[in-house]
Amino acid sequence: MIFRALFLLLVLVATTSIAIVEKQTYIIHMDKTKMVTSNLKEWYEGLMDSVYNLSIDEEEEEHTAPPDLLYIYENTISGFAAKLSIKQLESLKRMDGFLFARADKIVSAHTTHTPQFLGLQFNKGLWRASNLASDIVIGVIDGGIWPEHPSFQDSGMSAIPSRWKGICENGTMFSPSNCNKKLIGARTFYKGYEATYGKVNETIEFLSPRDAFGHGTHTASTAAGSVVNNASLFGLASGSARGVRYTSRISVYKVIWPYDGTISDVMAAIDQAVADGVDVLSLSVGVGPTPYYLDDLAIAAFGAIQRGVSVVCSGGNSGPSFYTVTNSAPWIMTIAASYPDRSFPTTIKLGNGLTYEGSSLYTGNATGQLPLVYGKTAGGNDAEYCIPGSLNKRLVKGKIVLCQSGIIDRTLKGEQVKLAGGAGMLLIDELLADAHVLPATATGLLASNAIIEYANSSKEPTASIVFHGTVYGTRAPIMAALSSRGPNSVGIDVIKPDVTAPGMNILAAWVPIVSPTLLTSDKRRVMYNIISGTSMSCPHVSGLVALIKSLHKDWSPATIKSAIMTTAYTMDNKKALITDIASGNSATPFHFGSGHINPEAAADPGLVYDITPEDYLNYLCSLNYNSSQFAAVSRSHYTCPRNSTLQPGDLNYPSFAVNFFGEAKNISVTYMRTATNVGTPKSKYLVHLEKPSGVDVIVQPKMLKFKKLGQKLSYKVTFIGYKRTSVMDGLNATFGSVVWVYGKYAVRSPIAVTWL
C-alpha cells in the first residue's frame, strides 16, 4: 500500500512537472480599442477562457491546465501577464485585439544591473570562483573613496599579496586603519591643484583620500565593489550591487579637488600607481584632444603599458559633436557611453494631446495638467536656461517650467524652478535620470523642437508628467548624446573611441555626506546614487579588463584590448543596429568604436592583435615626429627603422581607419595586420567582408590556417576608393568590417573610411 501511494505521488509530481515545463509566462500587449466590455478584467478573463477552450478542442488534451492570469496592466502597458502553454499562446494570437507577446525573463537582483546586462553570471564563465580568486589590483585615479561604505568591505578576502608596495596615507578623517584587504592603497595628489587654485578648501573637502563629492566612490564601486544586498536609490533599481570584478583589490589615487584637478597630479598618480603594483588603471578624467607629444596623460599611460599595466580612460562627455573624443592615444583603451536596458521612464503629455518619453529619478506623485511656461513667459534674460535670478515668481508659480540644457547643472535648474514656486520642470537634454527636488523630467533631444514649438505657439500651453519607476528590458544599448565621438582628431589613422559600455543612469556607491543632487539645499542622504557619463562606462571596462587579466595572466594590455574590441557587438537587444539617441540614426564606429563590450566572448576571442611597446614607437616614427616630439612620448632614444616604409595604418590595431583626400577615385592604400591564435590549435579562419559604400576591399590571403596556439599569421587589406560618399551628419564617411570566421569565433574589425 505504501509503495502504491508513493508510486501515485511520483506520477502526480511527474505530471505536474510536465505541466509546469509546458507553460511559460508571457507579457501580452493588447489593443484596448478592441475591448468588447468596459471592464478590463472581464475582457482578459474572457480571452483566457476562450484560449483554454480552443486549446482543448484543437489539442484534445483534457489534462492541459487552464491559463493563469497573473497581472493586469492598466497604466504603463495595455495588456496583461499570463502563464500559457505554447498552444494556448498560438490560440491567443488569433484573438481580436492581440498585438504581440514577449516571454517573461528572470531578472536577477542587480542595482547597477549592468553585470547582468553584460551577461555575467554568478559561478559561471568569468565569474567562476577560480577566476575571481586571482589577486588583481585596480588603481582608480579619481576623487577619492568613502572607505566605510559596505561596497568596500573585505569579508572573506585573503591576505594582501606580498607583491603589493602601496600604502594608505594619513590625512583629514583618514588613516591607514581605514584600509583593509579590499581597499589596500589610498593616496592623495594635490600639489599641482594647489599651485593652480591655491590651498584646498578644507571646509568642503578632505585633505586626504576620503571622497567628499561621490564621484570617486561611485567609479571605484562600479569597477570592483563588493557584493551588497538591498541597495537602491529611494527604492529605484533595488537589489544587490556589485562591481564588474567584485573581488578585485582597490587602490585609490585622489586627484580631483573637488570638481577639478591638474594633469600634473594625474601624472604623479599614474606614476605612483605603477610603482605600487596595480594591474589596471581606471581614469574617468581627461583633457581635450591633444597631440600625443603634448598629452601628458597619454605619455604617462605609455609608460604604464610598457610595464604591463592596462590603462582604461573615459572618452569624454562632449557629444554629440564629432571630433570630440579625448584620451585617444592608441595604447589607451578609450570608452564611450551608452544606455543599458534599465530605465526610469516618465510620460510627458502636452495640451495638444501629444506625448513624449522622459527620464527621472523623482519618486513623488504625477503632476496634473498644468500651465507650461518657457523663456519670456517664465521670466527675463536666460529664463530659457533657468539660471539663478532669471525666473519670475509671478509667472512661474504653480506652473511647469520648460528649461533648456547648458550653463548650469540640471538639478540646479530644478532647484531654481522650485525656489520660484514652480510645480514642475521639463528639461530639454537627453534621457538622463536625476533625483530632482521637484516633479521634473528630462526628455530627449529629438523631442525638443516639438515641445519648444508647442510652448511658443500655443496661447495657453499645458503639460503633465507621470513617473513610472524602474523598468527593465528597454531597447539597448543606445548611444548617449553626451558621449564624445570620433573621428580621432589627434591620430586620424586610429578609430576612437574603442568600445562602448554602460554609462547612463548607473547606480553605484555614494558618500553619505552630500545629497544625490549635490545641491546644498537638498538635505536627502543616500548610500547609492544614479549618475551618468563616460566616467561611469570607463570603470565597467576597467573591471572587465581585470576579469580577463585574471584568466589570461600572460596577455599584454594590447592583447586584452584586442579581445574586447573584436568580440564587441553592434546589434541591440531588438536585433537592430545600435542607434544614436541624438540623431535617431544608426550609430557608427565614430560613436561606439568596435561596438558594445561582450565580456564572456572577450574571454575567448579566437584571434588577437598584439602590439608591443616597440610597435607603438614605430607608429610614432610613421607620424614623422621630430626628435623632441618623439622623445616626449617614448622617454627614450629609440632609433626608427631605416630603409623601411612606415605608415600609421600599419599599426597592428584591431580596427581600420582609412582616409582618402579629395575625390579619391581609384586611389588605394594597403595595410598589414598580424593575428595571433589564442582559440583552437588547428583552425582555418575564412574572411568575411562588409564593404563600405564607395570602397572596394581586397584581403590577401582569404584564409588563415593555424597549426598551433600562439602562432602568428599576417594578411594584407587593400582599400580602393572609387566614389566619394555622401555627407552623413556632417562627415563624408562610410563604414564596413573585416571578419575572420571559424566555428564559434567571429573576429571582427570595423572599417571607417573618411574623405577629407
Short mmCIF file of N, CA, C and O in Angstrom, two decimals, residues 346-440:
data_model
loop_
_atom_site.label_atom_id
_atom_site.label_comp_id
_atom_site.label_asym_id
_atom_site.label_seq_id
_atom_site.Cartn_x
_atom_site.Cartn_y
_atom_site.Cartn_z
N THR A 346 9.35 58.37 -17.78
CA THR A 346 8.22 59.23 -17.47
C THR A 346 7.43 59.44 -18.76
O THR A 346 7.94 59.21 -19.86
N THR A 347 6.20 59.88 -18.60
CA THR A 347 5.39 60.27 -19.76
C THR A 347 5.06 61.75 -19.64
O THR A 347 4.50 62.18 -18.63
N ILE A 348 5.41 62.49 -20.67
CA ILE A 348 5.10 63.92 -20.75
C ILE A 348 3.91 64.06 -21.70
O ILE A 348 3.99 63.63 -22.86
N LYS A 349 2.84 64.64 -21.21
CA LYS A 349 1.67 64.85 -22.07
C LYS A 349 1.43 66.34 -22.23
O LYS A 349 1.26 67.08 -21.25
N LEU A 350 1.46 66.80 -23.48
CA LEU A 350 1.21 68.21 -23.77
C LEU A 350 -0.28 68.46 -23.96
O LEU A 350 -1.06 67.52 -24.19
N GLY A 351 -0.63 69.74 -23.89
CA GLY A 351 -2.04 70.10 -24.03
C GLY A 351 -2.62 69.79 -25.38
O GLY A 351 -3.85 69.71 -25.54
N ASN A 352 -1.80 69.60 -26.40
CA ASN A 352 -2.29 69.26 -27.73
C ASN A 352 -2.51 67.76 -27.91
O ASN A 352 -2.81 67.29 -29.01
N GLY A 353 -2.33 67.01 -26.82
CA GLY A 353 -2.57 65.57 -26.86
C GLY A 353 -1.35 64.73 -27.17
O GLY A 353 -1.39 63.50 -27.02
N LEU A 354 -0.26 65.36 -27.64
CA LEU A 354 0.95 64.60 -27.96
C LEU A 354 1.67 64.20 -26.68
O LEU A 354 1.69 64.95 -25.70
N THR A 355 2.30 63.02 -26.71
CA THR A 355 3.05 62.54 -25.55
C THR A 355 4.48 62.24 -25.94
O THR A 355 4.77 61.87 -27.09
N TYR A 356 5.38 62.39 -24.98
CA TYR A 356 6.80 62.16 -25.20
C TYR A 356 7.37 61.41 -24.00
O TYR A 356 6.87 61.52 -22.88
N GLU A 357 8.44 60.67 -24.27
CA GLU A 357 9.10 59.92 -23.21
C GLU A 357 10.11 60.81 -22.51
O GLU A 357 10.78 61.64 -23.12
N GLY A 358 10.21 60.62 -21.21
CA GLY A 358 11.23 61.32 -20.43
C GLY A 358 11.92 60.35 -19.50
O GLY A 358 11.69 59.13 -19.54
N SER A 359 12.78 60.88 -18.62
CA SER A 359 13.51 60.05 -17.67
C SER A 359 13.73 60.84 -16.40
O SER A 359 14.12 62.02 -16.44
N SER A 360 13.49 60.20 -15.25
CA SER A 360 13.63 60.91 -13.99
C SER A 360 13.74 59.93 -12.83
O SER A 360 13.21 58.81 -12.89
N LEU A 361 14.42 60.36 -11.77
CA LEU A 361 14.51 59.60 -10.54
C LEU A 361 13.61 60.18 -9.45
O LEU A 361 13.71 59.80 -8.29
N TYR A 362 12.76 61.10 -9.83
CA TYR A 362 11.80 61.66 -8.87
C TYR A 362 10.81 60.56 -8.50
O TYR A 362 10.32 59.83 -9.36
N THR A 363 10.50 60.44 -7.21
CA THR A 363 9.66 59.33 -6.76
C THR A 363 8.31 59.78 -6.21
O THR A 363 7.60 58.98 -5.62
N GLY A 364 7.97 61.04 -6.39
CA GLY A 364 6.69 61.53 -5.90
C GLY A 364 5.55 61.27 -6.87
O GLY A 364 5.67 60.48 -7.82
N ASN A 365 4.44 61.96 -6.65
CA ASN A 365 3.25 61.76 -7.46
C ASN A 365 3.35 62.48 -8.80
O ASN A 365 4.15 63.40 -8.98
N ALA A 366 2.50 62.05 -9.71
CA ALA A 366 2.41 62.72 -11.01
C ALA A 366 1.85 64.12 -10.84
O ALA A 366 1.18 64.43 -9.85
N THR A 367 2.15 64.97 -11.79
CA THR A 367 1.56 66.30 -11.78
C THR A 367 0.20 66.26 -12.47
O THR A 367 -0.09 65.32 -13.24
N GLY A 368 -0.60 67.27 -12.25
CA GLY A 368 -1.79 67.42 -13.06
C GLY A 368 -1.43 68.08 -14.38
O GLY A 368 -0.25 68.35 -14.65
N GLN A 369 -2.42 68.33 -15.22
CA GLN A 369 -2.19 69.06 -16.46
C GLN A 369 -2.11 70.54 -16.08
O GLN A 369 -3.11 71.18 -15.77
N LEU A 370 -0.88 71.08 -16.09
CA LEU A 370 -0.61 72.41 -15.56
C LEU A 370 -0.14 73.35 -16.66
O LEU A 370 0.39 72.89 -17.69
N PRO A 371 -0.29 74.66 -16.47
CA PRO A 371 0.24 75.62 -17.44
C PRO A 371 1.75 75.42 -17.64
O PRO A 371 2.48 75.13 -16.69
N LEU A 372 2.20 75.57 -18.87
CA LEU A 372 3.60 75.40 -19.24
C LEU A 372 4.17 76.75 -19.65
O LEU A 372 3.61 77.43 -20.52
N VAL A 373 5.29 77.14 -19.03
CA VAL A 373 5.93 78.42 -19.36
C VAL A 373 7.36 78.17 -19.81
O VAL A 373 8.00 77.20 -19.40
N TYR A 374 7.84 79.10 -20.65
CA TYR A 374 9.17 78.91 -21.25
C TYR A 374 9.70 80.25 -21.72
O TYR A 374 8.99 81.06 -22.34
N GLY A 375 10.98 80.50 -21.43
CA GLY A 375 11.61 81.72 -21.91
C GLY A 375 10.95 82.96 -21.36
O GLY A 375 10.84 83.15 -20.15
N LYS A 376 10.46 83.82 -22.24
CA LYS A 376 9.87 85.10 -21.82
C LYS A 376 8.62 84.93 -20.98
O LYS A 376 8.30 85.78 -20.14
N THR A 377 7.91 83.82 -21.18
CA THR A 377 6.71 83.61 -20.37
C THR A 377 7.05 83.10 -18.97
O THR A 377 6.16 82.94 -18.13
N ALA A 378 8.35 82.83 -18.73
CA ALA A 378 8.80 82.37 -17.41
C ALA A 378 9.64 83.40 -16.68
O ALA A 378 9.87 83.28 -15.48
N GLY A 379 10.16 84.40 -17.41
CA GLY A 379 10.99 85.39 -16.75
C GLY A 379 11.75 86.25 -17.73
O GLY A 379 11.31 86.49 -18.85
N GLY A 380 12.93 86.70 -17.31
CA GLY A 380 13.73 87.63 -18.10
C GLY A 380 14.80 86.94 -18.91
O GLY A 380 14.62 85.83 -19.42
N ASN A 381 15.96 87.62 -19.02
CA ASN A 381 17.07 87.08 -19.81
C ASN A 381 17.53 85.74 -19.27
O ASN A 381 17.66 85.54 -18.06
N ASP A 382 17.78 84.82 -20.19
CA ASP A 382 18.26 83.47 -19.87
C ASP A 382 17.26 82.63 -19.09
O ASP A 382 17.62 81.60 -18.51
N ALA A 383 15.99 83.05 -19.09
CA ALA A 383 14.97 82.24 -18.41
C ALA A 383 14.81 80.88 -19.07
O ALA A 383 14.40 79.91 -18.42
N GLU A 384 15.14 80.80 -20.37
CA GLU A 384 15.03 79.51 -21.04
C GLU A 384 16.04 78.50 -20.49
O GLU A 384 15.87 77.29 -20.64
N TYR A 385 17.10 79.00 -19.83
CA TYR A 385 18.10 78.12 -19.22
C TYR A 385 17.87 77.96 -17.72
O TYR A 385 18.60 77.22 -17.06
N CYS A 386 16.89 78.69 -17.17
CA CYS A 386 16.53 78.58 -15.76
C CYS A 386 17.72 78.82 -14.83
O CYS A 386 17.89 78.11 -13.83
N ILE A 387 18.54 79.81 -15.16
CA ILE A 387 19.68 80.12 -14.32
C ILE A 387 19.22 80.96 -13.13
O ILE A 387 18.14 81.56 -13.15
N PRO A 388 20.01 81.01 -12.06
CA PRO A 388 19.61 81.78 -10.88
C PRO A 388 19.27 83.23 -11.22
O PRO A 388 19.99 83.90 -11.94
N GLY A 389 18.12 83.67 -10.72
CA GLY A 389 17.68 85.04 -10.92
C GLY A 389 16.92 85.28 -12.21
O GLY A 389 16.42 86.39 -12.43
N SER A 390 16.80 84.29 -13.05
CA SER A 390 16.16 84.50 -14.36
C SER A 390 14.65 84.28 -14.35
O SER A 390 13.94 84.77 -15.21
N LEU A 391 14.16 83.52 -13.37
CA LEU A 391 12.74 83.16 -13.34
C LEU A 391 11.94 84.16 -12.51
O LEU A 391 12.37 84.58 -11.43
N ASN A 392 10.77 84.50 -13.01
CA ASN A 392 9.86 85.43 -12.34
C ASN A 392 8.84 84.64 -11.53
O ASN A 392 8.06 83.86 -12.10
N LYS A 393 8.82 84.82 -10.22
CA LYS A 393 7.93 84.05 -9.36
C LYS A 393 6.47 84.23 -9.76
O LYS A 393 5.68 83.29 -9.71
N ARG A 394 6.10 85.44 -10.15
CA ARG A 394 4.72 85.70 -10.53
C ARG A 394 4.32 84.89 -11.76
O ARG A 394 3.18 84.43 -11.88
N LEU A 395 5.26 84.72 -12.69
CA LEU A 395 4.97 83.99 -13.93
C LEU A 395 5.08 82.48 -13.76
O LEU A 395 4.45 81.72 -14.51
N VAL A 396 5.88 82.06 -12.79
CA VAL A 396 6.22 80.64 -12.68
C VAL A 396 5.38 79.89 -11.66
O VAL A 396 5.15 78.69 -11.80
N LYS A 397 4.90 80.55 -10.64
CA LYS A 397 4.24 79.88 -9.52
C LYS A 397 3.11 78.95 -9.98
O LYS A 397 2.22 79.34 -10.74
N GLY A 398 3.20 77.71 -9.51
CA GLY A 398 2.17 76.72 -9.80
C GLY A 398 2.20 76.15 -11.20
O GLY A 398 1.28 75.43 -11.59
N LYS A 399 3.25 76.45 -11.97
CA LYS A 399 3.31 76.02 -13.36
C LYS A 399 4.51 75.09 -13.60
O LYS A 399 5.41 74.99 -12.78
N ILE A 400 4.47 74.43 -14.74
CA ILE A 400 5.61 73.63 -15.18
C ILE A 400 6.50 74.51 -16.06
O ILE A 400 6.00 75.18 -16.97
N VAL A 401 7.79 74.50 -15.77
CA VAL A 401 8.73 75.35 -16.49
C VAL A 401 9.56 74.49 -17.44
O VAL A 401 10.09 73.44 -17.05
N LEU A 402 9.66 74.94 -18.67
CA LEU A 402 10.48 74.27 -19.68
C LEU A 402 11.87 74.90 -19.66
O LEU A 402 12.01 76.11 -19.82
N CYS A 403 12.90 74.07 -19.42
CA CYS A 403 14.27 74.57 -19.31
C CYS A 403 15.16 73.88 -20.33
O CYS A 403 15.10 72.65 -20.49
N GLN A 404 16.02 74.65 -20.98
CA GLN A 404 17.00 74.08 -21.90
C GLN A 404 18.28 73.73 -21.15
O GLN A 404 18.59 74.31 -20.11
N SER A 405 19.04 72.78 -21.70
CA SER A 405 20.29 72.37 -21.07
C SER A 405 21.36 73.42 -21.28
O SER A 405 21.24 74.29 -22.14
N GLY A 406 22.40 73.31 -20.49
CA GLY A 406 23.53 74.22 -20.64
C GLY A 406 23.62 75.23 -19.52
O GLY A 406 22.69 75.45 -18.75
N ILE A 407 24.79 75.87 -19.40
CA ILE A 407 25.13 76.95 -18.48
C ILE A 407 25.26 76.45 -17.04
O ILE A 407 26.30 76.62 -16.41
N ILE A 408 24.21 75.84 -16.46
CA ILE A 408 24.30 75.33 -15.10
C ILE A 408 23.84 73.88 -15.07
O ILE A 408 23.26 73.37 -16.03
N ASP A 409 24.06 73.23 -13.93
CA ASP A 409 23.74 71.82 -13.78
C ASP A 409 22.24 71.57 -13.86
O ASP A 409 21.42 72.43 -13.53
N ARG A 410 21.87 70.36 -14.27
CA ARG A 410 20.47 70.01 -14.47
C ARG A 410 19.65 70.13 -13.19
O ARG A 410 18.56 70.69 -13.18
N THR A 411 20.17 69.56 -12.09
CA THR A 411 19.40 69.61 -10.84
C THR A 411 19.35 71.01 -10.27
O THR A 411 18.40 71.36 -9.56
N LEU A 412 20.34 71.84 -10.56
CA LEU A 412 20.32 73.23 -10.12
C LEU A 412 19.19 74.00 -10.82
O LEU A 412 18.57 74.89 -10.23
N LYS A 413 18.93 73.65 -12.07
CA LYS A 413 17.78 74.26 -12.77
C LYS A 413 16.49 73.93 -12.03
O LYS A 413 15.62 74.80 -11.84
N GLY A 414 16.36 72.67 -11.62
CA GLY A 414 15.17 72.28 -10.88
C GLY A 414 15.05 73.02 -9.56
O GLY A 414 13.94 73.40 -9.14
N GLU A 415 16.17 73.23 -8.90
CA GLU A 415 16.16 74.00 -7.65
C GLU A 415 15.67 75.42 -7.89
O GLU A 415 14.88 75.96 -7.10
N GLN A 416 16.11 76.03 -8.98
CA GLN A 416 15.68 77.39 -9.30
C GLN A 416 14.18 77.44 -9.59
O GLN A 416 13.48 78.37 -9.19
N VAL A 417 13.67 76.45 -10.29
CA VAL A 417 12.23 76.38 -10.56
C VAL A 417 11.46 76.25 -9.25
O VAL A 417 10.44 76.92 -9.03
N LYS A 418 11.94 75.40 -8.36
CA LYS A 418 11.27 75.20 -7.07
C LYS A 418 11.29 76.48 -6.24
O LYS A 418 10.27 76.86 -5.64
N LEU A 419 12.44 77.17 -6.20
CA LEU A 419 12.55 78.41 -5.44
C LEU A 419 11.61 79.49 -5.98
O LEU A 419 11.14 80.35 -5.22
N ALA A 420 11.36 79.43 -7.29
CA ALA A 420 10.46 80.41 -7.89
C ALA A 420 8.99 80.03 -7.75
O ALA A 420 8.11 80.74 -8.24
N GLY A 421 8.72 78.90 -7.10
CA GLY A 421 7.34 78.47 -6.89
C GLY A 421 6.79 77.57 -7.98
O GLY A 421 5.59 77.28 -7.99
N GLY A 422 7.65 77.12 -8.90
CA GLY A 422 7.20 76.24 -9.96
C GLY A 422 6.74 74.90 -9.44
O GLY A 422 7.22 74.41 -8.41
N ALA A 423 5.81 74.29 -10.15
CA ALA A 423 5.26 73.00 -9.74
C ALA A 423 5.94 71.82 -10.42
O ALA A 423 5.71 70.67 -10.04
N GLY A 424 6.75 72.10 -11.41
CA GLY A 424 7.43 71.02 -12.12
C GLY A 424 8.37 71.57 -13.17
O GLY A 424 8.38 72.79 -13.44
N MET A 425 9.17 70.70 -13.77
CA MET A 425 10.14 71.13 -14.79
C MET A 425 10.25 70.09 -15.89
O MET A 425 10.32 68.89 -15.62
N LEU A 426 10.28 70.56 -17.13
CA LEU A 426 10.65 69.75 -18.29
C LEU A 426 12.02 70.21 -18.73
O LEU A 426 12.22 71.40 -19.02
N LEU A 427 12.98 69.29 -18.76
CA LEU A 427 14.35 69.63 -19.12
C LEU A 427 14.67 69.09 -20.50
O LEU A 427 14.59 67.89 -20.74
N ILE A 428 15.03 69.99 -21.40
CA ILE A 428 15.43 69.57 -22.75
C ILE A 428 16.91 69.21 -22.71
O ILE A 428 17.78 70.06 -22.63
N ASP A 429 17.20 67.93 -22.72
CA ASP A 429 18.59 67.47 -22.66
C ASP A 429 18.68 66.14 -23.39
O ASP A 429 18.63 66.07 -24.60
N GLU A 430 18.83 65.06 -22.65
CA GLU A 430 18.62 63.72 -23.18
C GLU A 430 18.05 62.90 -22.05
O GLU A 430 17.73 63.46 -20.98
N LEU A 431 17.89 61.61 -22.22
CA LEU A 431 17.17 60.82 -21.23
C LEU A 431 18.04 60.50 -20.02
O LEU A 431 18.28 59.35 -19.66
N LEU A 432 18.51 61.57 -19.37
CA LEU A 432 19.32 61.44 -18.18
C LEU A 432 18.42 61.46 -16.96
O LEU A 432 17.60 62.36 -16.79
N ALA A 433 18.57 60.47 -16.10
CA ALA A 433 17.74 60.38 -14.90
C ALA A 433 18.45 61.09 -13.75
O ALA A 433 19.61 60.79 -13.44
N ASP A 434 17.76 62.03 -13.11
CA ASP A 434 18.29 62.75 -11.96
C ASP A 434 17.29 62.70 -10.82
O ASP A 434 16.07 62.66 -11.04
N ALA A 435 17.80 62.76 -9.59
CA ALA A 435 16.96 62.74 -8.39
C ALA A 435 16.50 64.16 -8.08
O ALA A 435 16.93 64.78 -7.10
N HIS A 436 15.64 64.70 -8.91
CA HIS A 436 15.23 66.09 -8.81
C HIS A 436 14.54 66.40 -7.49
O HIS A 436 13.94 65.52 -6.86
N VAL A 437 14.57 67.69 -7.12
CA VAL A 437 13.97 68.13 -5.86
C VAL A 437 12.51 68.55 -6.05
O VAL A 437 11.87 69.00 -5.10
N LEU A 438 11.98 68.41 -7.23
CA LEU A 438 10.57 68.68 -7.53
C LEU A 438 10.17 67.77 -8.68
O LEU A 438 11.03 67.15 -9.30
N PRO A 439 8.88 67.66 -8.98
CA PRO A 439 8.48 66.83 -10.13
C PRO A 439 9.15 67.35 -11.41
O PRO A 439 8.83 68.45 -11.87
N ALA A 440 10.06 66.58 -11.95
CA ALA A 440 10.82 67.03 -13.11
C ALA A 440 11.29 65.84 -13.91
O ALA A 440 11.47 64.75 -13.38
#
